[in-house]
mmCIF file of C-alpha atoms in Angstrom:
data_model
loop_
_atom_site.group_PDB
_atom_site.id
_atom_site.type_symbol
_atom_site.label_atom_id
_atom_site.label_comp_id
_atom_site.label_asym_id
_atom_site.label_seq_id
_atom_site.Cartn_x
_atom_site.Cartn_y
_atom_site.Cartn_z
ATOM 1 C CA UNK A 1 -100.010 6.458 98.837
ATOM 2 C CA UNK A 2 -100.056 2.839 96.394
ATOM 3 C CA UNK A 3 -103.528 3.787 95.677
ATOM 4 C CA UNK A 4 -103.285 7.296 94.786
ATOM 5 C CA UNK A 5 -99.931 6.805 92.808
ATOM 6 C CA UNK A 6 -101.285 3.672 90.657
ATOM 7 C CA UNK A 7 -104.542 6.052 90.531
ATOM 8 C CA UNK A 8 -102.538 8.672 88.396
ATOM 9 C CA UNK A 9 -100.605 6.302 86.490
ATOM 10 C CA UNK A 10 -104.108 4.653 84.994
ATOM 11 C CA UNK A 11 -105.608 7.954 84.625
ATOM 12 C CA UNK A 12 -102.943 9.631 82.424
ATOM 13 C CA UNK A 13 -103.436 6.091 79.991
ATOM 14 C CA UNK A 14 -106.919 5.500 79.751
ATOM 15 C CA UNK A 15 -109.776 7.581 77.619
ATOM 16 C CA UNK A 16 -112.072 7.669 80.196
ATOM 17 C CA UNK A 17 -109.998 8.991 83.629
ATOM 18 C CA UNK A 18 -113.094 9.728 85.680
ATOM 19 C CA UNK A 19 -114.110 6.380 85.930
ATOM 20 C CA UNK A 20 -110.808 5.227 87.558
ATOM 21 C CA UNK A 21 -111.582 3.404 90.738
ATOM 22 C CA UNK A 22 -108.939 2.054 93.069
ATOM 23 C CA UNK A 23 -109.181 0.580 96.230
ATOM 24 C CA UNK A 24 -107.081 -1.675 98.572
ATOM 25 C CA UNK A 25 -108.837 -4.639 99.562
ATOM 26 C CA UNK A 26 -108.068 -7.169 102.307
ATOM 27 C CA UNK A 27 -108.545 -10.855 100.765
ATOM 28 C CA UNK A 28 -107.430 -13.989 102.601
ATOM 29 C CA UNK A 29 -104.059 -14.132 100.973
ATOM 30 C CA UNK A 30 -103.342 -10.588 101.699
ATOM 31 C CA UNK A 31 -103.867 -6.998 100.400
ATOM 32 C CA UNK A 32 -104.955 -6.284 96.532
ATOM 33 C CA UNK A 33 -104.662 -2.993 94.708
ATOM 34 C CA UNK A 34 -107.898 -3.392 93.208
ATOM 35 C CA UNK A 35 -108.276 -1.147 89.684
ATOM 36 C CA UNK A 36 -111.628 -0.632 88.105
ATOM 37 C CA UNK A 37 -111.678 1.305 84.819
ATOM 38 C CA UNK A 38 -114.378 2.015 81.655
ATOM 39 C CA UNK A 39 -114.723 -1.463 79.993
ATOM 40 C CA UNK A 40 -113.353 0.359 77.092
ATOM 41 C CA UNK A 41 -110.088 0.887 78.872
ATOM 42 C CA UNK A 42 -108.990 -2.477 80.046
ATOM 43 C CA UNK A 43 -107.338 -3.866 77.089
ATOM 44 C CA UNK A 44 -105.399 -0.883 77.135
ATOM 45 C CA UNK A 45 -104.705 -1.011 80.934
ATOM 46 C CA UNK A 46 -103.874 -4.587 80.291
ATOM 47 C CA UNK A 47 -101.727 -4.059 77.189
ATOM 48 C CA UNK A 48 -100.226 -6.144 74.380
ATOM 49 C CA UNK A 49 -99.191 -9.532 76.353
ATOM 50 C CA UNK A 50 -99.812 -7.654 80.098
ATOM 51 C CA UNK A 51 -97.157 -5.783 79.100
ATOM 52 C CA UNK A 52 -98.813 -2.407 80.578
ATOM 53 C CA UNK A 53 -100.388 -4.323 83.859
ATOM 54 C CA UNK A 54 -96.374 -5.509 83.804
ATOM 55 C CA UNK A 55 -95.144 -1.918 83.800
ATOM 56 C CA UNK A 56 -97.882 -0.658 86.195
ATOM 57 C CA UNK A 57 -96.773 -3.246 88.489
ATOM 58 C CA UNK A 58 -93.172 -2.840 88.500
ATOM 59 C CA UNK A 59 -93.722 0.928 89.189
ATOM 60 C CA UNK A 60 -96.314 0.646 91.911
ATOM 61 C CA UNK A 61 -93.902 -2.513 93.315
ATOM 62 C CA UNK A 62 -90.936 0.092 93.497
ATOM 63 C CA UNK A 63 -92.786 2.126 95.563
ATOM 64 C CA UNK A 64 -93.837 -0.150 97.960
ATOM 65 C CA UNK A 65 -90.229 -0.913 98.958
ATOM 66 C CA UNK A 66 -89.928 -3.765 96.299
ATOM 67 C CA UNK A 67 -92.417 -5.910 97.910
ATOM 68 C CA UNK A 68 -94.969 -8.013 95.598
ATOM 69 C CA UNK A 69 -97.819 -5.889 94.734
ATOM 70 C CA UNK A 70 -100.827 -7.420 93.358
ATOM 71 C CA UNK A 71 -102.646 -5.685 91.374
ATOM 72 C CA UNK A 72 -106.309 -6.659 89.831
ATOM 73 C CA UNK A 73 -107.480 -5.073 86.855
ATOM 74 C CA UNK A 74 -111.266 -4.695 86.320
ATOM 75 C CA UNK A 75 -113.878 -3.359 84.494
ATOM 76 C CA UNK A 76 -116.590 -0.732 86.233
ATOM 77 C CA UNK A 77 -119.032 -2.759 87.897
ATOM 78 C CA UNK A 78 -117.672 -5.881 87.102
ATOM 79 C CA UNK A 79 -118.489 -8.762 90.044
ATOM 80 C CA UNK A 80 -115.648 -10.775 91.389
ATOM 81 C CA UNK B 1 -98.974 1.925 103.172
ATOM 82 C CA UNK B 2 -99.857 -2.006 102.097
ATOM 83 C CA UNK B 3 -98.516 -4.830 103.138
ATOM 84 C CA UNK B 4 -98.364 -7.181 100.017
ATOM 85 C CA UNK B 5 -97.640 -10.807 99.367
ATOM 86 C CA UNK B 6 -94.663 -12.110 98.480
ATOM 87 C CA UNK B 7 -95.889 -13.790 95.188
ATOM 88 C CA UNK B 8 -96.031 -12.528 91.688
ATOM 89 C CA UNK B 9 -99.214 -11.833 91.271
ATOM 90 C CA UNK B 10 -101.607 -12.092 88.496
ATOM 91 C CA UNK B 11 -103.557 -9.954 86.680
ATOM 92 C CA UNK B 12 -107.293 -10.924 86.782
ATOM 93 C CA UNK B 13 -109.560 -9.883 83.556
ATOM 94 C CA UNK B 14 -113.160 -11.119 84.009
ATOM 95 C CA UNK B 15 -112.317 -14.893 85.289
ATOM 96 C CA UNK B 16 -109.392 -15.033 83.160
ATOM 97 C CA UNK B 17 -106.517 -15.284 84.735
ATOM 98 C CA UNK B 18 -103.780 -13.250 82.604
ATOM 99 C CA UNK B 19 -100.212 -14.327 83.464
ATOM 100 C CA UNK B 20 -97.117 -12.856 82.027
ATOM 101 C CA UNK B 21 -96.529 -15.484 78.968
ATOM 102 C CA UNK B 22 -93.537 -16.318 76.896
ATOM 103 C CA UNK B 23 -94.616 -13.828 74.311
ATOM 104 C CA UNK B 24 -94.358 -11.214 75.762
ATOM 105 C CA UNK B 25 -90.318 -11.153 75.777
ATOM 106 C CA UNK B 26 -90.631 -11.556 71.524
ATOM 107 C CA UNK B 27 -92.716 -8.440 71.917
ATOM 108 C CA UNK B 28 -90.484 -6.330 73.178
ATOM 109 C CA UNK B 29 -88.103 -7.359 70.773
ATOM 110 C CA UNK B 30 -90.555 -6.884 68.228
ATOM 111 C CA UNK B 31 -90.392 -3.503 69.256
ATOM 112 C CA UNK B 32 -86.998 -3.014 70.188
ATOM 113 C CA UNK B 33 -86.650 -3.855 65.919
ATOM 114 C CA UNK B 34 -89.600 -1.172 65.129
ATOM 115 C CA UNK B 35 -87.805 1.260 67.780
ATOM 116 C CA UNK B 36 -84.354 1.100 65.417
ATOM 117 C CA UNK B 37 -86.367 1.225 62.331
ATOM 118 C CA UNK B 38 -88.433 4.233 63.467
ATOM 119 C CA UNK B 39 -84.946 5.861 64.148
ATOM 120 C CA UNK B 40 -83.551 5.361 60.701
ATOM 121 C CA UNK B 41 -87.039 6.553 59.248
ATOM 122 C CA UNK B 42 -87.913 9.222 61.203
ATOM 123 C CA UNK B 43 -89.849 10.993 58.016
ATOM 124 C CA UNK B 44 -92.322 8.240 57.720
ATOM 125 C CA UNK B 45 -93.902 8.680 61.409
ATOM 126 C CA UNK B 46 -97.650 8.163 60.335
ATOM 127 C CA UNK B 47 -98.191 12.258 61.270
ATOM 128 C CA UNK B 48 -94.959 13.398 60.211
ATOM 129 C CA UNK B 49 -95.082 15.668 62.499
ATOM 130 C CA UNK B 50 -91.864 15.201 64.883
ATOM 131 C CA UNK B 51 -91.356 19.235 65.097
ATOM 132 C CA UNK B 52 -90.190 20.586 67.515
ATOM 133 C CA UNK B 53 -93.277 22.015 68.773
ATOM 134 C CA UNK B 54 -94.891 18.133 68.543
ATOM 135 C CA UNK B 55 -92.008 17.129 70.450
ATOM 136 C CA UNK B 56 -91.967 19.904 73.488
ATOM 137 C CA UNK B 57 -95.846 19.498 73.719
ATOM 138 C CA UNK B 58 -94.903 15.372 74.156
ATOM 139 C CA UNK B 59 -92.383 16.358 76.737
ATOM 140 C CA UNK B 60 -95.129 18.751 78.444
ATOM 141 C CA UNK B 61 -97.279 15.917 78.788
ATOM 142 C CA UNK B 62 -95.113 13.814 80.121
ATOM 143 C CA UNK B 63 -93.242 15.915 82.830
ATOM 144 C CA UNK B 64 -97.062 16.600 83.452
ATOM 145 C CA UNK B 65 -97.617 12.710 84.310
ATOM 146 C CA UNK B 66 -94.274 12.173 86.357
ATOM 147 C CA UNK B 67 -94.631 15.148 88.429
ATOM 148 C CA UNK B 68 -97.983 13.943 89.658
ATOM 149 C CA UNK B 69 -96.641 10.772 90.532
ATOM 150 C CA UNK B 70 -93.049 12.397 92.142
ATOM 151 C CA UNK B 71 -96.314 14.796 94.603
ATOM 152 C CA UNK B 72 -97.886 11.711 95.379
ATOM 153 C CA UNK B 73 -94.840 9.556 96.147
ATOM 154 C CA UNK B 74 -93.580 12.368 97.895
ATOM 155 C CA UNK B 75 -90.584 12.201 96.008
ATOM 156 C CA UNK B 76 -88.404 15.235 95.691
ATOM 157 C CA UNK B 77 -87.151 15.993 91.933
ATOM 158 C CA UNK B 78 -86.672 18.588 89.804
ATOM 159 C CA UNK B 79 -87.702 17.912 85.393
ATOM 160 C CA UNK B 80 -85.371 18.723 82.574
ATOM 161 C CA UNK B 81 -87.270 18.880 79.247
ATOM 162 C CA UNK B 82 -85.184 19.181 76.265
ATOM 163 C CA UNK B 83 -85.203 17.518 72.589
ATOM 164 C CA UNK B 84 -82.099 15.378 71.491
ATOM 165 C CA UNK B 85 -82.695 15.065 67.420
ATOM 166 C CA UNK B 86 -85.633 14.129 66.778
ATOM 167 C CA UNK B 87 -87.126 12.690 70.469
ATOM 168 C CA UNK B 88 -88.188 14.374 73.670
ATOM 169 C CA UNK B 89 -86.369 13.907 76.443
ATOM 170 C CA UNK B 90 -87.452 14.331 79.708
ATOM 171 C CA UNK B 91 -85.231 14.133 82.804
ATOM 172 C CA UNK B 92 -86.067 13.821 86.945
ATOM 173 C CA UNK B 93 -82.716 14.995 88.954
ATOM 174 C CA UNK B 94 -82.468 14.539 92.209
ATOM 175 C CA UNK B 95 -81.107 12.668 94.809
ATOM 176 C CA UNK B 96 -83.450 10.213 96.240
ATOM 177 C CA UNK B 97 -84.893 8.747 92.912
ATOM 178 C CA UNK B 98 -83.297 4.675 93.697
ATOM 179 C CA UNK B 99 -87.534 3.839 93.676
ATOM 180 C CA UNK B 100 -88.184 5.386 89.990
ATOM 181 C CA UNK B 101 -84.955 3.799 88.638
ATOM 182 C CA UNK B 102 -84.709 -0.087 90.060
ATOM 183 C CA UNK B 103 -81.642 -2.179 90.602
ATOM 184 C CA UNK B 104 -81.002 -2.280 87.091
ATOM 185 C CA UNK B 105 -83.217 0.372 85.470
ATOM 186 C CA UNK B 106 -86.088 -1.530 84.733
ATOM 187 C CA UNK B 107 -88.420 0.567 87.302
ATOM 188 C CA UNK B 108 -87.412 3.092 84.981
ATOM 189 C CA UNK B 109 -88.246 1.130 81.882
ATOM 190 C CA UNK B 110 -91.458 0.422 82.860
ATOM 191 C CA UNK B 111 -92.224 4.577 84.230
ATOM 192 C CA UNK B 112 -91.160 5.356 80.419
ATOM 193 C CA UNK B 113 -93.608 3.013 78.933
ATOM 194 C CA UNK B 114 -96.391 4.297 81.168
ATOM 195 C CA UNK B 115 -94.994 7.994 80.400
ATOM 196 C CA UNK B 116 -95.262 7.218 76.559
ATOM 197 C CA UNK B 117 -98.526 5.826 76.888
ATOM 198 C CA UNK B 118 -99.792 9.132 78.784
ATOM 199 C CA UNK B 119 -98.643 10.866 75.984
ATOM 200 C CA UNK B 120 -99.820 8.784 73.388
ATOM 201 C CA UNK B 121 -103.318 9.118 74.854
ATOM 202 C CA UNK B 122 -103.500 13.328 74.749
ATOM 203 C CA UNK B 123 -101.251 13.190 71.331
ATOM 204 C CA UNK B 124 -102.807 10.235 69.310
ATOM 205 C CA UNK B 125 -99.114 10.025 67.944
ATOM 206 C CA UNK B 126 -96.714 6.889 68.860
ATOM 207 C CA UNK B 127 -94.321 8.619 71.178
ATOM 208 C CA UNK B 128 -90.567 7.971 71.566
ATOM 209 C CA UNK B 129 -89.905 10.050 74.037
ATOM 210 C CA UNK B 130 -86.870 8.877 76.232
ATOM 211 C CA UNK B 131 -87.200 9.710 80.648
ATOM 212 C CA UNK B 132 -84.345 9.984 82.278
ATOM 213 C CA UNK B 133 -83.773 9.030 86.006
ATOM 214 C CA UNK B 134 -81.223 10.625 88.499
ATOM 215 C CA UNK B 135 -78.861 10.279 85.221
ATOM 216 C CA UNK B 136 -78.647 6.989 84.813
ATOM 217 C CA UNK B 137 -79.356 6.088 80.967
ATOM 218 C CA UNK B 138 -76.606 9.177 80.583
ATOM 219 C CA UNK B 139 -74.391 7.431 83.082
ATOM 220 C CA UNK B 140 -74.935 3.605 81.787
ATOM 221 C CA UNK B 141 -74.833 5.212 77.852
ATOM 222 C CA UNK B 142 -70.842 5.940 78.440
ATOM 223 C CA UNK B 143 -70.398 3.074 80.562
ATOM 224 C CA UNK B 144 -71.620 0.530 77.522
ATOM 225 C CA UNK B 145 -70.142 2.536 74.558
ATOM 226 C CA UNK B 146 -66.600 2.047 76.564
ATOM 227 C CA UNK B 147 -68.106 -1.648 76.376
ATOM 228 C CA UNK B 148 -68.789 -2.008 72.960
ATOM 229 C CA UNK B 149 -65.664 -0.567 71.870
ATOM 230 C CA UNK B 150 -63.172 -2.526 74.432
ATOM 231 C CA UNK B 151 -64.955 -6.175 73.145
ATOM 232 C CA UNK B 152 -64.806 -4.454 69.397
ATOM 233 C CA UNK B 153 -60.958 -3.908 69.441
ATOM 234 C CA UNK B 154 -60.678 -7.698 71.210
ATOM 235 C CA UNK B 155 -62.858 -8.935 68.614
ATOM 236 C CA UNK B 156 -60.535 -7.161 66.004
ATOM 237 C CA UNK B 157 -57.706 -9.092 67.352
ATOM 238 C CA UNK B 158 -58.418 -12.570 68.489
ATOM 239 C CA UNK B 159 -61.014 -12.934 65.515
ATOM 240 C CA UNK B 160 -62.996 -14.543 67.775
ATOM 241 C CA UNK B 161 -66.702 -13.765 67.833
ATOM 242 C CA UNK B 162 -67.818 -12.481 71.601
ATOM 243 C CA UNK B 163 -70.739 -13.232 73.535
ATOM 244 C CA UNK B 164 -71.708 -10.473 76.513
ATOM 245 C CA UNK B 165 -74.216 -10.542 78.861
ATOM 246 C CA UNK B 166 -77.613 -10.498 79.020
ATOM 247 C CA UNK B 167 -78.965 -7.007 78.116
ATOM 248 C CA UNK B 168 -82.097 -4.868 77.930
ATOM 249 C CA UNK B 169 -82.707 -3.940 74.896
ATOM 250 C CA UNK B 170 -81.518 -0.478 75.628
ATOM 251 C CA UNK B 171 -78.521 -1.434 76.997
ATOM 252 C CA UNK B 172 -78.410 -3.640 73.432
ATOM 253 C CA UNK B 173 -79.034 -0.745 71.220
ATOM 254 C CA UNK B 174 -75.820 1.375 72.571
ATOM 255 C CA UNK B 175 -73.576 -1.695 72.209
ATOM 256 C CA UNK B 176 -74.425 -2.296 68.713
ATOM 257 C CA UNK B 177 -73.337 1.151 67.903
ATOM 258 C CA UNK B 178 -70.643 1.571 69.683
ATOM 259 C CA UNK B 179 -69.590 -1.842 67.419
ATOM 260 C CA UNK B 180 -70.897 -0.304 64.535
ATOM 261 C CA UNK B 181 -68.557 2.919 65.077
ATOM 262 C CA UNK B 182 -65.875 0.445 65.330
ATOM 263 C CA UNK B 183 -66.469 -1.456 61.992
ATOM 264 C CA UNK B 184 -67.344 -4.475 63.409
ATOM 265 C CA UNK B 185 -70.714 -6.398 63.032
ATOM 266 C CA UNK B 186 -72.892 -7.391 66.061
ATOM 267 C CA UNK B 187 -76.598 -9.343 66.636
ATOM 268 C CA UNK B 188 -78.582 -10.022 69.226
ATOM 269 C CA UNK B 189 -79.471 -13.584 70.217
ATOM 270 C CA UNK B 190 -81.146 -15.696 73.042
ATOM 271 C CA UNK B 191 -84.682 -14.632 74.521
ATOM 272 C CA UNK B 192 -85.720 -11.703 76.904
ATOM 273 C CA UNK B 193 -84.777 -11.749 79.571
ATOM 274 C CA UNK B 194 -81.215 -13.633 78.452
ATOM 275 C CA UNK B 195 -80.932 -11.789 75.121
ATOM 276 C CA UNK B 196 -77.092 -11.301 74.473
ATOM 277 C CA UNK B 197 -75.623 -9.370 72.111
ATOM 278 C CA UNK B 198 -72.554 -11.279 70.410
ATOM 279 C CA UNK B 199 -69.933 -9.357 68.440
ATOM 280 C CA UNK B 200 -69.066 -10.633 64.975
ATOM 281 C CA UNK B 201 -65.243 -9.971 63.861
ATOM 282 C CA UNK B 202 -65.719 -7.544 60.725
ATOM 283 C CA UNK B 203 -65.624 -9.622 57.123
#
């Protein structure tokens, strides 16, 4: 449900909502939302000071109970 | 569902690491002070076009974006749209909506960010549309104009200027007119996330 919700909330910002990837990875320090969006998008995904990633976080956080969420924001095709 | 760790985490853009910096809380104030002055100049809006049909489409748009999210969180919640002079204003009721408003609203000030930003996107316009929560900017709007006008008449009398606590800047905004309606001068001081409003006797 994290993915799909934090899906739709990047969608409805970005210009190019079709390329909106997300996926839930397991890392070694735990589980990562894991956004990929147009490289044209990510400063907006980002915002002004992470000030969108902030908002994006606190939502998606909410709805998983309060817990942490972490929550990378990438560009499509972008190696990590 | 994801089990997450209990860290603030960190936004990751190429190998920068992005963290949440001290700026940040000047920005929002920065807008906070464009917010007001938007308000008092509502004619000079870049489009000028803060109809009413500009402002229903706006609140189209965005009951659009939180009823998507309200399906996919399985949340149950019925949207009011209406305008309120010269801003949409869209509002969830229901009665299981704790997740989409936060401890002290600030899940819900971060869903109307997101919510303007949806609409800014199909618009092109800077949206000020306010979203509403199970009530509770309409609840917490009465609560802090009783506030601002019981520290006012105190004010008044002692002569003494009065230093409340830390405030969103929402929460700011309704205390300094409540003041205002009271005569009195007020300011904000202090940085997000400990910005205080302090109330000024009047003179």
């Amino acid at each position: 449900m994290l993915e799909e919700a934090l899906e739709h909330l990047v969608r409805g910002i970005v210009g190019h909502p079709d390329d909106v990837r997300v996926v839930s990875r397991m890392l070694r320090r735990g589980n990562v939302l894991e956004v990929r969006v147009h490289p044209d998008d990510l400063g907006k995904v980002i915002g002004r000071g992470g000030r969108t990633a902030r908002a994006l976080r606190t939502v998606v956080g909410s709805l998983a109970g309060n817990r942490h969420v972490r929550i990378d924001l990438l560009e499509t095709g972008e190696v990590r | 569902m994801v089990g997450q760790e209990q860290e603030l985490s960190s936004v990751v853009e190429g190998d920068e690491l992005v963290e949440a910096d001290d700026d940040l809380d000047d920005e929002v104030d920065d807008d906070e002070v464009d917010d007001n002055e938007v308000d008092e100049n509502e004619d000079t809006d870049e489009d000028g076009d803060d109809d009413l049909s500009s402002l229903e489409e706006e609140g189209e748009i965005a009951a659009d974006y939180i009823e998507g999210l309200l399906d996919i969180a399985d949340l149950d919640g019925d949207i009011d749209m209406d305008v309120e002079g010269d801003r949409a204003v869209v509002s969830v009721v229901g009665a299981t909506l704790d997740e989409l408003v936060g401890d002290d609203g600030e899940v819900l000030e971060a869903l109307q960010e997101l919510t303007r930003l949806a609409v800014h996107r199909k618009t092109g316009s800077r949206a000020r549309l306010m979203l509403d929560v199970g009530g509770f900017r309409a609840r917490r709007r009465l609560e802090l104009t009783e506030l601002g006008r019981t520290v006012a008449s105190e004010v008044a009398q002692t002569g003494e200027p009065k230093t409340l606590r830390a405030m969103s800047p929402f929460e700011r905004k309704i205390i300094h007119d409540a003041v205002a309606l009271a005569g009195l001068r007020s300011e904000s001081e202090g940085e997000e996330p400990n910005r205080r409003v302090v109330v000024f006797p009047a003179g």
